[in-house]
Short mmCIF file of N, CA and C in Angstrom, two decimals:
data_model
loop_
_atom_site.label_atom_id
_atom_site.label_comp_id
_atom_site.label_asym_id
_atom_site.label_seq_id
_atom_site.Cartn_x
_atom_site.Cartn_y
_atom_site.Cartn_z
N GLU A 1 6.80 -20.21 3.57
CA GLU A 1 6.09 -20.72 2.52
C GLU A 1 5.61 -19.87 1.30
N GLU A 2 6.06 -19.87 -0.29
CA GLU A 2 5.02 -18.92 -0.87
C GLU A 2 3.86 -19.46 -1.47
N GLN A 3 3.47 -18.86 -2.23
CA GLN A 3 2.30 -19.04 -3.16
C GLN A 3 2.65 -18.97 -4.50
N LEU A 4 2.44 -19.56 -5.49
CA LEU A 4 2.07 -18.99 -6.96
C LEU A 4 1.44 -18.27 -6.95
N ILE A 5 1.50 -16.71 -7.68
CA ILE A 5 0.64 -16.06 -8.45
C ILE A 5 0.25 -16.21 -9.71
N ASP A 6 1.45 -16.20 -10.64
CA ASP A 6 1.20 -16.18 -11.74
C ASP A 6 2.65 -17.30 -12.84
N HIS A 7 3.31 -17.50 -13.35
CA HIS A 7 4.49 -17.97 -13.92
C HIS A 7 5.64 -17.10 -13.65
N HIS A 8 5.41 -15.93 -13.28
CA HIS A 8 6.52 -14.94 -12.96
C HIS A 8 6.99 -14.63 -11.21
N ARG A 9 5.65 -14.40 -10.95
CA ARG A 9 5.27 -13.56 -9.45
C ARG A 9 5.43 -14.72 -8.27
N LYS A 10 6.00 -14.66 -7.32
CA LYS A 10 5.75 -15.57 -6.04
C LYS A 10 5.42 -14.13 -5.17
N ILE A 11 4.86 -14.63 -4.12
CA ILE A 11 4.13 -13.60 -2.84
C ILE A 11 4.81 -14.75 -1.62
N SER A 12 5.43 -13.94 -0.57
CA SER A 12 5.73 -14.13 0.51
C SER A 12 4.42 -14.16 1.45
N ASP A 13 4.21 -15.29 2.32
CA ASP A 13 3.04 -14.56 2.99
C ASP A 13 3.15 -13.04 4.29
N LEU A 14 4.30 -12.77 4.46
CA LEU A 14 4.41 -12.07 5.16
C LEU A 14 4.56 -10.67 4.24
N SER A 15 3.59 -10.12 3.76
CA SER A 15 4.41 -8.95 2.79
C SER A 15 2.85 -8.23 2.51
N ILE A 16 3.69 -6.88 2.47
CA ILE A 16 2.26 -5.96 2.76
C ILE A 16 2.64 -4.65 2.22
N ALA A 17 1.29 -3.78 1.69
CA ALA A 17 1.36 -2.30 0.54
C ALA A 17 0.68 -1.54 1.57
N VAL A 18 0.87 -0.30 1.71
CA VAL A 18 -0.07 0.28 2.38
C VAL A 18 0.05 1.43 1.09
N LEU A 19 -1.31 1.32 0.45
CA LEU A 19 -1.76 2.29 -0.43
C LEU A 19 -1.64 3.60 -0.20
N PRO A 20 -1.74 4.82 -1.11
CA PRO A 20 -1.94 5.64 -0.71
C PRO A 20 -3.09 6.22 -0.28
N PHE A 21 -3.02 6.99 1.00
CA PHE A 21 -4.60 7.21 1.74
C PHE A 21 -5.44 8.19 0.92
N LYS A 22 -6.75 8.31 1.34
CA LYS A 22 -7.53 9.21 0.55
C LYS A 22 -7.68 10.49 1.38
N ASN A 23 -7.76 11.45 0.79
CA ASN A 23 -8.11 12.57 1.59
C ASN A 23 -9.51 12.91 1.43
N LEU A 24 -10.60 12.97 2.65
CA LEU A 24 -12.18 12.67 2.53
C LEU A 24 -12.12 14.04 2.88
N SER A 25 -11.24 14.88 2.88
CA SER A 25 -11.81 16.58 3.76
C SER A 25 -11.65 17.17 2.27
N PRO A 26 -13.15 18.76 2.84
CA PRO A 26 -12.69 19.26 1.58
C PRO A 26 -12.03 19.74 1.61
N ASP A 27 -10.93 20.28 2.18
CA ASP A 27 -9.21 21.00 1.73
C ASP A 27 -8.74 19.80 1.34
N GLN A 28 -8.22 20.49 0.07
CA GLN A 28 -7.09 19.90 -0.44
C GLN A 28 -5.73 20.40 0.27
N GLU A 29 -5.53 20.73 1.00
CA GLU A 29 -3.70 20.73 2.30
C GLU A 29 -4.30 19.57 2.96
N ASN A 30 -4.91 19.19 2.94
CA ASN A 30 -5.04 17.80 3.94
C ASN A 30 -4.52 16.86 3.25
N GLN A 31 -4.25 16.72 2.26
CA GLN A 31 -3.38 15.57 1.78
C GLN A 31 -2.37 15.10 1.97
N TYR A 32 -1.74 16.70 2.26
CA TYR A 32 -0.20 16.36 2.83
C TYR A 32 -0.27 15.61 4.43
N PHE A 33 -1.58 15.65 4.99
CA PHE A 33 -1.47 15.18 6.72
C PHE A 33 -1.74 13.53 6.18
N ALA A 34 -2.99 13.27 5.44
CA ALA A 34 -2.92 12.05 4.80
C ALA A 34 -1.66 11.22 4.15
N ASP A 35 -1.06 12.02 3.36
CA ASP A 35 0.57 11.25 3.07
C ASP A 35 1.16 11.14 4.16
N GLY A 36 1.19 12.01 5.12
CA GLY A 36 1.94 11.92 6.35
C GLY A 36 1.60 10.44 7.26
N VAL A 37 0.37 10.65 7.45
CA VAL A 37 -0.10 9.29 7.96
C VAL A 37 0.25 8.14 7.50
N MET A 38 0.30 7.76 6.50
CA MET A 38 0.57 6.48 5.54
C MET A 38 2.23 6.28 5.82
N GLY A 39 2.88 7.55 5.50
CA GLY A 39 4.48 7.45 5.75
C GLY A 39 4.83 6.85 7.18
N ASP A 40 4.01 7.69 8.30
CA ASP A 40 4.57 6.99 9.48
C ASP A 40 3.97 5.26 9.93
N ILE A 41 2.60 5.05 8.65
CA ILE A 41 2.35 3.59 9.15
C ILE A 41 3.71 2.67 8.58
N LEU A 42 3.99 3.46 7.19
CA LEU A 42 5.13 2.26 6.58
C LEU A 42 6.20 2.54 7.30
N ASN A 43 6.66 3.42 8.28
CA ASN A 43 7.98 3.61 8.69
C ASN A 43 7.97 2.35 10.18
N ASN A 44 6.56 2.40 10.84
CA ASN A 44 6.37 1.49 11.93
C ASN A 44 6.42 0.27 11.23
N LEU A 45 5.89 0.09 10.20
CA LEU A 45 5.83 -1.67 9.27
C LEU A 45 6.88 -2.15 9.24
N GLN A 46 8.06 -1.21 8.49
CA GLN A 46 9.06 -1.49 8.27
C GLN A 46 10.16 -1.83 9.38
N GLN A 47 9.80 -1.60 10.60
CA GLN A 47 10.53 -2.15 11.36
C GLN A 47 10.67 -3.93 12.12
N MET A 48 9.38 -3.98 11.57
CA MET A 48 9.37 -5.34 11.30
C MET A 48 10.19 -6.52 10.39
N HIS A 49 11.09 -6.58 11.13
CA HIS A 49 11.92 -7.28 10.07
C HIS A 49 11.59 -8.86 9.33
N GLU A 50 10.66 -9.16 10.06
CA GLU A 50 10.01 -10.46 9.29
C GLU A 50 9.09 -9.86 8.11
N LEU A 51 8.68 -8.55 7.81
CA LEU A 51 7.74 -8.12 6.97
C LEU A 51 8.27 -7.56 5.89
N LYS A 52 7.97 -7.87 4.73
CA LYS A 52 8.21 -7.51 3.39
C LYS A 52 7.28 -6.37 3.30
N VAL A 53 7.65 -5.24 3.30
CA VAL A 53 7.16 -4.02 2.79
C VAL A 53 7.27 -3.35 1.64
N ILE A 54 6.64 -3.01 1.00
CA ILE A 54 6.26 -2.35 -0.27
C ILE A 54 6.50 -0.84 -0.25
N SER A 55 7.87 -0.07 -0.79
CA SER A 55 8.02 1.16 -0.56
C SER A 55 6.57 2.04 -1.42
N GLN A 56 6.78 3.21 -0.28
CA GLN A 56 5.99 3.99 -1.14
C GLN A 56 5.97 4.68 -2.30
N THR A 57 6.94 4.62 -3.00
CA THR A 57 7.73 5.33 -3.92
C THR A 57 6.84 3.99 -5.04
N SER A 58 7.05 2.22 -4.89
CA SER A 58 6.32 1.24 -5.65
C SER A 58 4.70 1.58 -5.79
N VAL A 59 3.92 2.35 -4.57
CA VAL A 59 2.60 2.10 -4.57
C VAL A 59 1.85 3.36 -4.83
N GLU A 60 2.63 4.49 -5.22
CA GLU A 60 2.30 6.00 -6.00
C GLU A 60 1.51 5.92 -6.75
N GLN A 61 1.85 4.85 -7.85
CA GLN A 61 0.96 4.69 -9.25
C GLN A 61 -0.56 4.28 -9.07
N TYR A 62 -0.60 3.52 -7.78
CA TYR A 62 -1.95 3.19 -7.42
C TYR A 62 -2.94 4.47 -6.69
N ARG A 63 -2.50 5.64 -6.84
CA ARG A 63 -3.09 6.71 -6.05
C ARG A 63 -4.48 6.91 -6.44
N ASN A 64 -4.62 7.16 -7.90
CA ASN A 64 -6.00 6.84 -7.96
C ASN A 64 -6.56 5.94 -9.22
N THR A 65 -6.24 4.97 -8.56
CA THR A 65 -6.75 3.84 -9.51
C THR A 65 -8.05 3.47 -9.34
N THR A 66 -8.40 2.88 -10.53
CA THR A 66 -9.78 2.05 -10.45
C THR A 66 -9.91 0.76 -10.44
N LYS A 67 -8.33 0.41 -10.48
CA LYS A 67 -8.28 -1.78 -10.52
C LYS A 67 -8.80 -2.14 -9.00
N PRO A 68 -9.43 -3.37 -9.38
CA PRO A 68 -9.11 -3.89 -8.06
C PRO A 68 -8.39 -4.23 -6.98
N ILE A 69 -9.04 -4.40 -6.08
CA ILE A 69 -7.48 -4.31 -4.64
C ILE A 69 -6.84 -6.10 -5.39
N SER A 70 -7.59 -6.43 -5.51
CA SER A 70 -7.11 -8.49 -5.84
C SER A 70 -6.02 -8.30 -6.96
N GLN A 71 -6.32 -7.19 -7.85
CA GLN A 71 -5.59 -7.22 -9.01
C GLN A 71 -3.90 -6.46 -8.40
N ILE A 72 -4.28 -5.11 -7.63
CA ILE A 72 -2.81 -4.85 -6.87
C ILE A 72 -2.21 -5.47 -6.09
N GLY A 73 -2.62 -6.75 -5.39
CA GLY A 73 -2.06 -7.26 -4.55
C GLY A 73 -1.28 -8.39 -5.70
N ILE A 74 -1.72 -8.55 -6.56
CA ILE A 74 -1.02 -9.72 -7.36
C ILE A 74 0.20 -8.86 -8.46
N GLU A 75 -0.03 -7.69 -8.45
CA GLU A 75 0.86 -6.81 -9.78
C GLU A 75 1.90 -6.46 -8.47
N LEU A 76 1.50 -6.22 -7.25
CA LEU A 76 2.66 -5.87 -6.41
C LEU A 76 3.07 -6.71 -5.74
N GLY A 77 3.14 -7.99 -5.80
CA GLY A 77 3.15 -8.96 -5.18
C GLY A 77 3.27 -9.30 -3.71
N VAL A 78 1.99 -8.96 -3.27
CA VAL A 78 2.11 -9.11 -1.79
C VAL A 78 0.63 -9.66 -1.45
N SER A 79 0.93 -10.39 -0.07
CA SER A 79 -0.70 -10.81 0.58
C SER A 79 -1.50 -10.33 1.36
N TYR A 80 -0.78 -8.65 1.44
CA TYR A 80 -1.83 -8.05 2.28
C TYR A 80 -1.74 -6.92 1.91
N LEU A 81 -2.70 -5.84 1.97
CA LEU A 81 -2.74 -4.53 1.11
C LEU A 81 -3.90 -3.76 2.58
N LEU A 82 -2.91 -2.53 2.59
CA LEU A 82 -4.15 -1.69 3.54
C LEU A 82 -4.17 -0.44 3.12
N GLU A 83 -5.55 -0.27 3.23
CA GLU A 83 -6.19 0.92 2.81
C GLU A 83 -6.70 2.22 3.47
N GLY A 84 -6.37 3.12 3.50
CA GLY A 84 -6.92 3.91 4.40
C GLY A 84 -7.32 5.70 3.89
N SER A 85 -7.79 6.58 4.76
CA SER A 85 -8.80 7.81 4.18
C SER A 85 -8.53 8.13 6.00
N VAL A 86 -8.33 9.69 5.47
CA VAL A 86 -8.65 10.72 6.02
C VAL A 86 -9.56 11.58 6.27
N ARG A 87 -9.89 12.39 7.43
CA ARG A 87 -11.02 13.05 7.05
C ARG A 87 -10.71 14.47 8.10
N LYS A 88 -10.84 15.84 8.63
CA LYS A 88 -10.38 16.45 9.27
C LYS A 88 -11.67 17.60 9.27
#
């Protein structure tokens, strides 16, 4: 079953976007680690064939956004968003 978000977009009940992970460490080199964790999660989610997973390229635009999560979900047309951070 699909929900109508607006006149142009529909979302699937089984769709997710993994937003870029934040690096909470003082060392900015750890951003590579944060991006790697995000990539591993994306790869694992993509193995679930019944789940629509938005690509890392598509979510990169939200790396430093101040947009509300609900707005991001609408723009990406997904029913679920995953946020995360790493600290070392």
